[in-house]
Short mmCIF file of C-alpha atoms and ligand atoms in Angstrom, two decimals:
data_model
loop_
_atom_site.label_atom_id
_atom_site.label_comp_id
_atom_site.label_asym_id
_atom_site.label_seq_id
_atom_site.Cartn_x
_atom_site.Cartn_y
_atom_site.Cartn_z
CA UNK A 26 126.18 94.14 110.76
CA UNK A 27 129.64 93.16 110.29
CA UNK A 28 129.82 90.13 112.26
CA UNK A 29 127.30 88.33 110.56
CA UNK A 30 127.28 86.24 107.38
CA UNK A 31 124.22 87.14 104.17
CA UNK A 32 123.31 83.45 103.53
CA UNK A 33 120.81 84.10 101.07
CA UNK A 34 117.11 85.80 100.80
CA UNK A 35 113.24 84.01 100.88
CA UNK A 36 110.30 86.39 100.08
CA UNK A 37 112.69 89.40 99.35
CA UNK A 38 114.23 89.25 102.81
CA UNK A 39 117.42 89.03 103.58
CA UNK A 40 118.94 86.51 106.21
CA UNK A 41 122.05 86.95 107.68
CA UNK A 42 124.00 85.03 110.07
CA UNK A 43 125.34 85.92 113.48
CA UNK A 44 128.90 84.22 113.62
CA UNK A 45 128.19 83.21 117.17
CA UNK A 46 125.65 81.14 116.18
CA UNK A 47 128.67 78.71 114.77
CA UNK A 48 129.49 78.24 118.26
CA UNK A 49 126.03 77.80 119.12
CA UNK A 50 124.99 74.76 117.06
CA UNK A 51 128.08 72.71 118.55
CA UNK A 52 127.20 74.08 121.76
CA UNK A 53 123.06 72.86 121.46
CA UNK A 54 124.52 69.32 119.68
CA UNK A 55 126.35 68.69 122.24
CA UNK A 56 124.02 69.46 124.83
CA UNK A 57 121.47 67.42 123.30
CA UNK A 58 123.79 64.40 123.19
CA UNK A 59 124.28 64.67 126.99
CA UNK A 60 121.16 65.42 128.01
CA UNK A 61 118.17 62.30 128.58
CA UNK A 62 115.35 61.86 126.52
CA UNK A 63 112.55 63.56 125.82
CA UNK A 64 115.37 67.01 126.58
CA UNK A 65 117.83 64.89 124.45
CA UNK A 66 119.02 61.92 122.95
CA UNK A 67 121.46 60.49 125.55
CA UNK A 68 119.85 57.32 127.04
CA UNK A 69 118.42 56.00 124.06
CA UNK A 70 118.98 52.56 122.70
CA UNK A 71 120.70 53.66 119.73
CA UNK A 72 124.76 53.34 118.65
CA UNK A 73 126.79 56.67 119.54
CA UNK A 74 126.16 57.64 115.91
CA UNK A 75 122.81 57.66 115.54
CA UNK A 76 122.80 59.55 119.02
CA UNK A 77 125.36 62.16 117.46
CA UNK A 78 123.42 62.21 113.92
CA UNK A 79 120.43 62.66 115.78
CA UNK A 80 121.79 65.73 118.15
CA UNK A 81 123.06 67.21 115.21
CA UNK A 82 120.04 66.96 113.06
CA UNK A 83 117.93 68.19 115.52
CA UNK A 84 120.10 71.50 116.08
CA UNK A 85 120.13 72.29 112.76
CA UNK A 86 116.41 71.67 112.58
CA UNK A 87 115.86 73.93 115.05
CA UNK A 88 117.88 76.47 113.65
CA UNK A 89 115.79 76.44 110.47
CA UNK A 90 112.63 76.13 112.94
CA UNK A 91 113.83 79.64 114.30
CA UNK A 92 114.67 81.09 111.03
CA UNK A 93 111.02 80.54 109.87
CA UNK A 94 109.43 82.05 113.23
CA UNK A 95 111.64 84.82 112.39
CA UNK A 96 110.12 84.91 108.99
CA UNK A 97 106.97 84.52 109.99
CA UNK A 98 106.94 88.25 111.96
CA UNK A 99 108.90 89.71 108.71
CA UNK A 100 105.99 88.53 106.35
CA UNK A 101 103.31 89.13 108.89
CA UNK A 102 105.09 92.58 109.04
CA UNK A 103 105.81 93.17 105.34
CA UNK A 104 101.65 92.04 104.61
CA UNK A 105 100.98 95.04 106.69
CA UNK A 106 103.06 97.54 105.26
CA UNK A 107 106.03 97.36 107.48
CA UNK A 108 109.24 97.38 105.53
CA UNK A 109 111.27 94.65 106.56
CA UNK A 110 115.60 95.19 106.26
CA UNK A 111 116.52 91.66 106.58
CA UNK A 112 116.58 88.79 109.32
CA UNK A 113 120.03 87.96 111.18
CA UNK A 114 120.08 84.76 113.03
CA UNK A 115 121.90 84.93 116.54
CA UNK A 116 122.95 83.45 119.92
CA UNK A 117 119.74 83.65 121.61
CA UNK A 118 117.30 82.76 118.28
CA UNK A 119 116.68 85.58 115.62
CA UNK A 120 115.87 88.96 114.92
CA UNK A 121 113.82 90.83 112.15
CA UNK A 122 115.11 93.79 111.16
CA UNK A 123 111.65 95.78 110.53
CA UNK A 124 112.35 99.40 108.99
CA UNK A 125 110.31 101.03 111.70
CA UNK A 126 108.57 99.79 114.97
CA UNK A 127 104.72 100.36 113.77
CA UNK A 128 102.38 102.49 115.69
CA UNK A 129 99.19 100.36 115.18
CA UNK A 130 98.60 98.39 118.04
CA UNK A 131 96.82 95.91 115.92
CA UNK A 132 99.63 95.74 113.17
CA UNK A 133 102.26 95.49 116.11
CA UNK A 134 100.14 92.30 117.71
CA UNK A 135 99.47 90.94 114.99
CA UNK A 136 103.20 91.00 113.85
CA UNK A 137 104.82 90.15 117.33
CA UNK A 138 101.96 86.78 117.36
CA UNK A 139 103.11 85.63 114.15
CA UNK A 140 105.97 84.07 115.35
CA UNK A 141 105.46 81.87 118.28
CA UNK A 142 102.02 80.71 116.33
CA UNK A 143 104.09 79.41 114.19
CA UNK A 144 106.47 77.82 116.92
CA UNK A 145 103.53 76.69 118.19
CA UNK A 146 102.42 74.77 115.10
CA UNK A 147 105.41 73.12 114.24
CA UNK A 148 105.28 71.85 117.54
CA UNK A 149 101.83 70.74 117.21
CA UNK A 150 102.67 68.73 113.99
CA UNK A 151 105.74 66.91 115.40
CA UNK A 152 104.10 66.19 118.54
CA UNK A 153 101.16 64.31 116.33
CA UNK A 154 104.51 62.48 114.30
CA UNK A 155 105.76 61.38 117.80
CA UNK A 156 102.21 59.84 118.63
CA UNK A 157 102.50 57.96 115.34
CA UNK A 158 105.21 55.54 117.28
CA UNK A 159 107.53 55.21 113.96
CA UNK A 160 110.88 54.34 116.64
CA UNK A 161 113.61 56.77 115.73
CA UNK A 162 111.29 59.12 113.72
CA UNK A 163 109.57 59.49 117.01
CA UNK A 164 111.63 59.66 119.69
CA UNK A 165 113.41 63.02 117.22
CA UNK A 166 110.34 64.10 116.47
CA UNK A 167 109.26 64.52 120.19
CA UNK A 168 112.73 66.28 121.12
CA UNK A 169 111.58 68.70 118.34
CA UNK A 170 108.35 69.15 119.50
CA UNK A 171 109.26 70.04 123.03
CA UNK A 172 111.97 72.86 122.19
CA UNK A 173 108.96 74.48 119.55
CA UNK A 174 107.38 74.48 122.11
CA UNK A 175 109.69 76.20 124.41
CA UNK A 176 110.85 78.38 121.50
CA UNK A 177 106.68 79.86 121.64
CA UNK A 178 106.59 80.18 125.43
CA UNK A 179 109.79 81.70 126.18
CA UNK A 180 108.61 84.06 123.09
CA UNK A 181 105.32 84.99 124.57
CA UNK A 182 107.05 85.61 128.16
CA UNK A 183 105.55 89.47 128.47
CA UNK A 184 109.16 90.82 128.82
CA UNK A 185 110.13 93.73 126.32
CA UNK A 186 111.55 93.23 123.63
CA UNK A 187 110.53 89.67 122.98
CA UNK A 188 107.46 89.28 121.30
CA UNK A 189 104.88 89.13 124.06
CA UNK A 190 106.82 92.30 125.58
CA UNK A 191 105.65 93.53 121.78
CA UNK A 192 102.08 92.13 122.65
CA UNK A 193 101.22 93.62 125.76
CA UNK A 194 102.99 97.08 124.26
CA UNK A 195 100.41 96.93 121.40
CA UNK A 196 97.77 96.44 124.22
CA UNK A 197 98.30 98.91 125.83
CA UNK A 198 99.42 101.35 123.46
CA UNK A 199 95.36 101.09 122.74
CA UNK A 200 95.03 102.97 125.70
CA UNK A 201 97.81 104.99 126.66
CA UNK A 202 99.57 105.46 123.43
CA UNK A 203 102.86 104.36 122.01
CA UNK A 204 105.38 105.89 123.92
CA UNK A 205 104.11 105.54 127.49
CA UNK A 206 103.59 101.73 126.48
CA UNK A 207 107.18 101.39 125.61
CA UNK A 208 107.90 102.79 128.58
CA UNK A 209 105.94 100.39 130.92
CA UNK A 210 106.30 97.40 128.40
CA UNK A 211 110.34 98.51 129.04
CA UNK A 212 110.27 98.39 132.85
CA UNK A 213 108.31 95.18 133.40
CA UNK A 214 110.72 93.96 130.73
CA UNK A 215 113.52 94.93 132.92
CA UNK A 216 111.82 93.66 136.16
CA UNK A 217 111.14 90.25 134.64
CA UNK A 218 114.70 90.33 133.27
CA UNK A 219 115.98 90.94 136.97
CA UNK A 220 114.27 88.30 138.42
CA UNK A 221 115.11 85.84 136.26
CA UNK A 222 118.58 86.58 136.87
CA UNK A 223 118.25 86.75 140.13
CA UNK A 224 116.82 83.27 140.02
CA UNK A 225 119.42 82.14 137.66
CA UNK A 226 121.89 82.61 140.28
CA UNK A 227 120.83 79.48 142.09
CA UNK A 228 119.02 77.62 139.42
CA UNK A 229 121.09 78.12 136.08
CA UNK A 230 123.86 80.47 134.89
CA UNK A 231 122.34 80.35 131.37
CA UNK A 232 119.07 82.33 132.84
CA UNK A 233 121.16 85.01 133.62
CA UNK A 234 122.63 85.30 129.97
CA UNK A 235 119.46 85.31 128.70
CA UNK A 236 118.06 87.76 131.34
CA UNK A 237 121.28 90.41 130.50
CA UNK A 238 119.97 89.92 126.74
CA UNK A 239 116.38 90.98 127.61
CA UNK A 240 117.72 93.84 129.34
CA UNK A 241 119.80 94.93 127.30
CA UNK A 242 117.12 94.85 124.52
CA UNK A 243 114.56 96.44 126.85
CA UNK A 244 116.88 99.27 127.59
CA UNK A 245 118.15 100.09 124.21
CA UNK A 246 114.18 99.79 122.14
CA UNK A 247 112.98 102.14 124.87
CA UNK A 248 116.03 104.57 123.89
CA UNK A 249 115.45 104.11 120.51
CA UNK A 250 111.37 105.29 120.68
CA UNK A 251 112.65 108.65 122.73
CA UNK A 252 114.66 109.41 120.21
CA UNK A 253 112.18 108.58 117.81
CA UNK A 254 110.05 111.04 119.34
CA UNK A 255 112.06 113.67 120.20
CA UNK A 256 113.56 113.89 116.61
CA UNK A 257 110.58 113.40 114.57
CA UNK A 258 109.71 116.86 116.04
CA UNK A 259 112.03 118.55 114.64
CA UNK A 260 113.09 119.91 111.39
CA UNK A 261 116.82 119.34 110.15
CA UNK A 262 116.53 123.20 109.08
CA UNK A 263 116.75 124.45 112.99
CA UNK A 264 119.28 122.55 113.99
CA UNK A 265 121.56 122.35 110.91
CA UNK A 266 124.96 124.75 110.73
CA UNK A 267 123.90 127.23 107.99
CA UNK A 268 126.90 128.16 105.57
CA UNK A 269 128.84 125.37 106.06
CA UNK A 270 132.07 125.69 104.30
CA UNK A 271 133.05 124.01 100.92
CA UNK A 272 135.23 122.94 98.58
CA UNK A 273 135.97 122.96 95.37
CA UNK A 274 136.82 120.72 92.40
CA UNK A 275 140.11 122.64 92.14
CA UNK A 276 141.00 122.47 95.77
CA UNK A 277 144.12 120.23 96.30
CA UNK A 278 144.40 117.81 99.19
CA UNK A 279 147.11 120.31 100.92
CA UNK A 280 144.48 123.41 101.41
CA UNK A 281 142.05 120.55 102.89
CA UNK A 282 144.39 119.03 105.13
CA UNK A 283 145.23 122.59 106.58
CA UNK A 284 141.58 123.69 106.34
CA UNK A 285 140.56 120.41 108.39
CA UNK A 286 143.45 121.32 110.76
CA UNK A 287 141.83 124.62 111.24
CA UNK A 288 137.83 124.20 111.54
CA UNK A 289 138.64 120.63 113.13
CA UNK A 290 135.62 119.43 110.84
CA UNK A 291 136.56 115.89 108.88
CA UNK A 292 134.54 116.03 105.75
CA UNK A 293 133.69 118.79 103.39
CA UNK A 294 130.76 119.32 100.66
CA UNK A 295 132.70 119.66 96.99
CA UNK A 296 130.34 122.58 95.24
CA UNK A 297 131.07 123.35 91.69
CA UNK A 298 129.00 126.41 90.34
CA UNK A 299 127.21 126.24 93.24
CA UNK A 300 126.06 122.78 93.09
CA UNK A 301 127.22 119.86 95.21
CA UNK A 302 129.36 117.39 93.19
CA UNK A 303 130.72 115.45 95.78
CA UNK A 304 131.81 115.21 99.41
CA UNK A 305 136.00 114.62 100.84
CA UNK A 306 136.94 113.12 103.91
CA UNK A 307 139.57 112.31 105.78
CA UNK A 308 139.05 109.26 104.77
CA UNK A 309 139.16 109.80 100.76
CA UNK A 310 142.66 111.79 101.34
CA UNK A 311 144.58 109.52 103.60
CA UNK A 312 147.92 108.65 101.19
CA UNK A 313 147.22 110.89 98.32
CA UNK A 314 150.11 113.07 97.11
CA UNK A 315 149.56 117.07 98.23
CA UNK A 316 149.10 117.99 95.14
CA UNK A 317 145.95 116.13 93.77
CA UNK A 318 142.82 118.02 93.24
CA UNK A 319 139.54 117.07 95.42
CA UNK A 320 137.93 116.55 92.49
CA UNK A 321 140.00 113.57 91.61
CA UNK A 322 139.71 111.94 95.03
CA UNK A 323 136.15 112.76 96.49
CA UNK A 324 133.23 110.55 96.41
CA UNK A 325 130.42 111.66 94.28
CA UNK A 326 127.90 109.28 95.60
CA UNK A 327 127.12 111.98 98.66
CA UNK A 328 124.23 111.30 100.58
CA UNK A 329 122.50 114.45 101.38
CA UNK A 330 119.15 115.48 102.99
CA UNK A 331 116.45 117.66 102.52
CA UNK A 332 115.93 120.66 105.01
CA UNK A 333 112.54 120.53 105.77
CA UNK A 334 113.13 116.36 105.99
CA UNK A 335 112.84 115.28 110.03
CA UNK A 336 115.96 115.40 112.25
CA UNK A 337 114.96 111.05 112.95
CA UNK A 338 115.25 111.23 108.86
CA UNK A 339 119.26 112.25 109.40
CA UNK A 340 119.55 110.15 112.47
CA UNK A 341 118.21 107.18 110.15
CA UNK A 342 120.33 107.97 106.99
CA UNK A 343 123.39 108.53 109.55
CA UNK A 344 122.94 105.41 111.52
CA UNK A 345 122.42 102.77 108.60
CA UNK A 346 125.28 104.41 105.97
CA UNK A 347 127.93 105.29 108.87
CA UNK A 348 128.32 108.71 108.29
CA UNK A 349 128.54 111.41 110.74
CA UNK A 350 127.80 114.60 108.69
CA UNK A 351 125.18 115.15 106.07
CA UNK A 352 124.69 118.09 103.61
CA UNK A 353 121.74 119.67 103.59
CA UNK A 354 121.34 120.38 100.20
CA UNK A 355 118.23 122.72 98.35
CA UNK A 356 117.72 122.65 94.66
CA UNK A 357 121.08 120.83 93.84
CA UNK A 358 122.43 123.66 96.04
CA UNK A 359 124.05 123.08 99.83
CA UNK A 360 122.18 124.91 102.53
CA UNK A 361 123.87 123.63 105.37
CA UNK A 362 125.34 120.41 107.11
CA UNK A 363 123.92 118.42 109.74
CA UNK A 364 126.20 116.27 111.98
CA UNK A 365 125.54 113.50 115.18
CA UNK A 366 127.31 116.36 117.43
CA UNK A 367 124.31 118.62 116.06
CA UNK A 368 121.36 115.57 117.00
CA UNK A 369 122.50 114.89 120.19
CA UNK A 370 122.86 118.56 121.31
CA UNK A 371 119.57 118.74 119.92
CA UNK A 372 118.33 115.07 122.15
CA UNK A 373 119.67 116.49 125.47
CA UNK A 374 118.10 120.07 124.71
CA UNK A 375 114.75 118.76 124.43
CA UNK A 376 115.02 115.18 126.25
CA UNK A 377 115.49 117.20 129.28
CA UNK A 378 112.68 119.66 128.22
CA UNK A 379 110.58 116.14 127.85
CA UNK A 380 111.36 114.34 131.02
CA UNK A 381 110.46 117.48 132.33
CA UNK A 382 107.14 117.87 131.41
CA UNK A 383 106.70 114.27 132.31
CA UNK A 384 107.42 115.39 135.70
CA UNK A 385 105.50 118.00 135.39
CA UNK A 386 102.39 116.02 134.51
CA UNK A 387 103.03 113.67 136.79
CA UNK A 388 102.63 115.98 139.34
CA UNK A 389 99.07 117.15 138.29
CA UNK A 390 97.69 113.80 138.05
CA UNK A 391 99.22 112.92 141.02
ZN1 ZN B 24 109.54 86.01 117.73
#
């Protein structure tokens, strides 16, 4: 993600920070200085800047507070197998990155529970420093407490994607399997997200900010487990263009310019004796003189994919390296090229086929 800032790694996973969330620590300071105690610091006995140090501290303590809930689901998550890409810190709290949603209802509970436990404990433990009456230690320690507390419950709110969306998924993927589960645990997500911002409308414009977000999420995880499903079924040898043209070494940059002008493709394979030595874009001959060969200006780091590999597998590689054409490549040798045009032909093909026999069994039951 390019608008976020790699601030360092704990257990092997990487954290990352959301710009916004810049904005968002003045933003929570300042609304703790305003706001009375136990929600705040601002009618306390105390000079302005203790009140301000105070405010402060505690929004950066609850920052770190989030980061380790977040944690807590990547190490719950990496214990059990699921390969965790890094944690990036945000507007509305955090968000592990885990490799791949898992499948086992149990691993998936046990994962999305991890974090507001945690919450839940820190709360616990501040709340017991509060009752220990040391003055200013307290009175912080109780302001901490309270949003831990929230942090949990707002967490455990059974609207997909947060984490007891991810709960009641994992329950009832026990019974109905994944994908329907996403599907329900998606639309009460959305429901819940509705009426909360329905209800923010006349209570407080933040709810609806935070209602858009779960949405949002709701709408894009469900998307993302279609997909999942629709392209793990396939092979990227049946949907791949077969003799895809090439280039050569000794191609210069002229003959690619006019060949791209002609297929309208962006990127070729470079093939030397039949094997792949590189890949040229657009990109790679943008301001080079005519008259260079490929050879001097490809890249030879090409990222290529098997063709019995899954058509998910290319939408994977695709989506996390930010290319838009792969070559298929067989013993060293390219087969074929598979492009985003080619996946999403292939998604509206059969995600029509699906919804269809959705429909279809729908009626039966029915
Ligand atoms: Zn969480």
């Amino acid at each position: 993600m390019k608008s976020s800032l790699r601030i360092g790694s704990i257990a092997g996973i990487d954290i990352s920070v959301h710009i916004s969330l810049i904005a968002v620590l003045f933003l929570f300071s300042y609304a703790l200085y305003v706001t009375p105690y136990p929600y705040g610091f601002s009618n306390l006995p105390y000079s302005q800047l203790i009140r301000i140090s105070l405010s402060i501290l505690a929004s950066i303590s609850l920052f770190i507070s989030v980061l380790f809930h977040e944690l807590s689901h990547s190490i719950t998550g990496k214990r059990r197998g699921v390969e965790v890409k890094g944690i990036v810190l945000f507007i509305f709290g955090g968000v592990s990155m885990l490799d791949r949603i898992p499948e086992e209802p149990k691993k998936e509970i046990e994962i999305a529970f991890s974090g507001p436990l945690f919450s839940i404990a820190v709360g616990v433990v501040f709340y017991a420093l509060y009752l220990l009456q040391v003055s200013i230690l307290s009175e912080f320690s109780r302001v901490f407490a309270m949003y831990n507390f929230f942090l949990a419950f707002f967490n455990l709110i059974p609207a997909f994607p947060l984490d007891g969306g991810r709960i009641l998924r994992g329950f009832l993927s026990k019974r109905i399997g994944f994908i329907k589960a996403t599907k329900i645990s998606a639309e009460i997500g959305k429901l819940i997200a509705f009426v909360m911002g329905l209800f923010g409308l006349f209570v407080n414009p933040w709810l609806i900010l935070i209602a858009f977000f779960i949405y949002m999420g709701a709408n894009e995880e469900e998307k993302l487990v279609m997909v999942e499903n629709v392209l793990k079924r396939v092979k990227v040898i049946d949907i791949m263009s077969s003799s895809p043209i090439t280039v050569s070494p000794d191609t210069s940059v002229k003959e690619v310019l006019q060949l791209m002008l002609k297929t309208k493709h962006l990127g070729y394979p470079v093939v030397d004796r039949d094997k792949i030595v590189g890949i040229v874009t657009l990109r790679d001959i943008t301001n080079v003189d005519e008259d260079v060969p490929v050879g001097e200006v490809m890249r030879k780091d090409v990222i290529t994919i098997a063709p019995l590999a899954s058509a998910f597998d290319a939408f994977k590689i695709m989506n996390e390296k930010g290319v838009g054409r792969l070559p298929v490549v067989y013993e060293d040798r390219v087969v074929g090229i598979v492009s985003k045009t080619d996946l999403m032909r292939t998604l509206e093909i059969l995600g029509i086929q699906e919804s269809f026999k959705e429909v279809q069994k729908l009626a039966k039951t029915g």
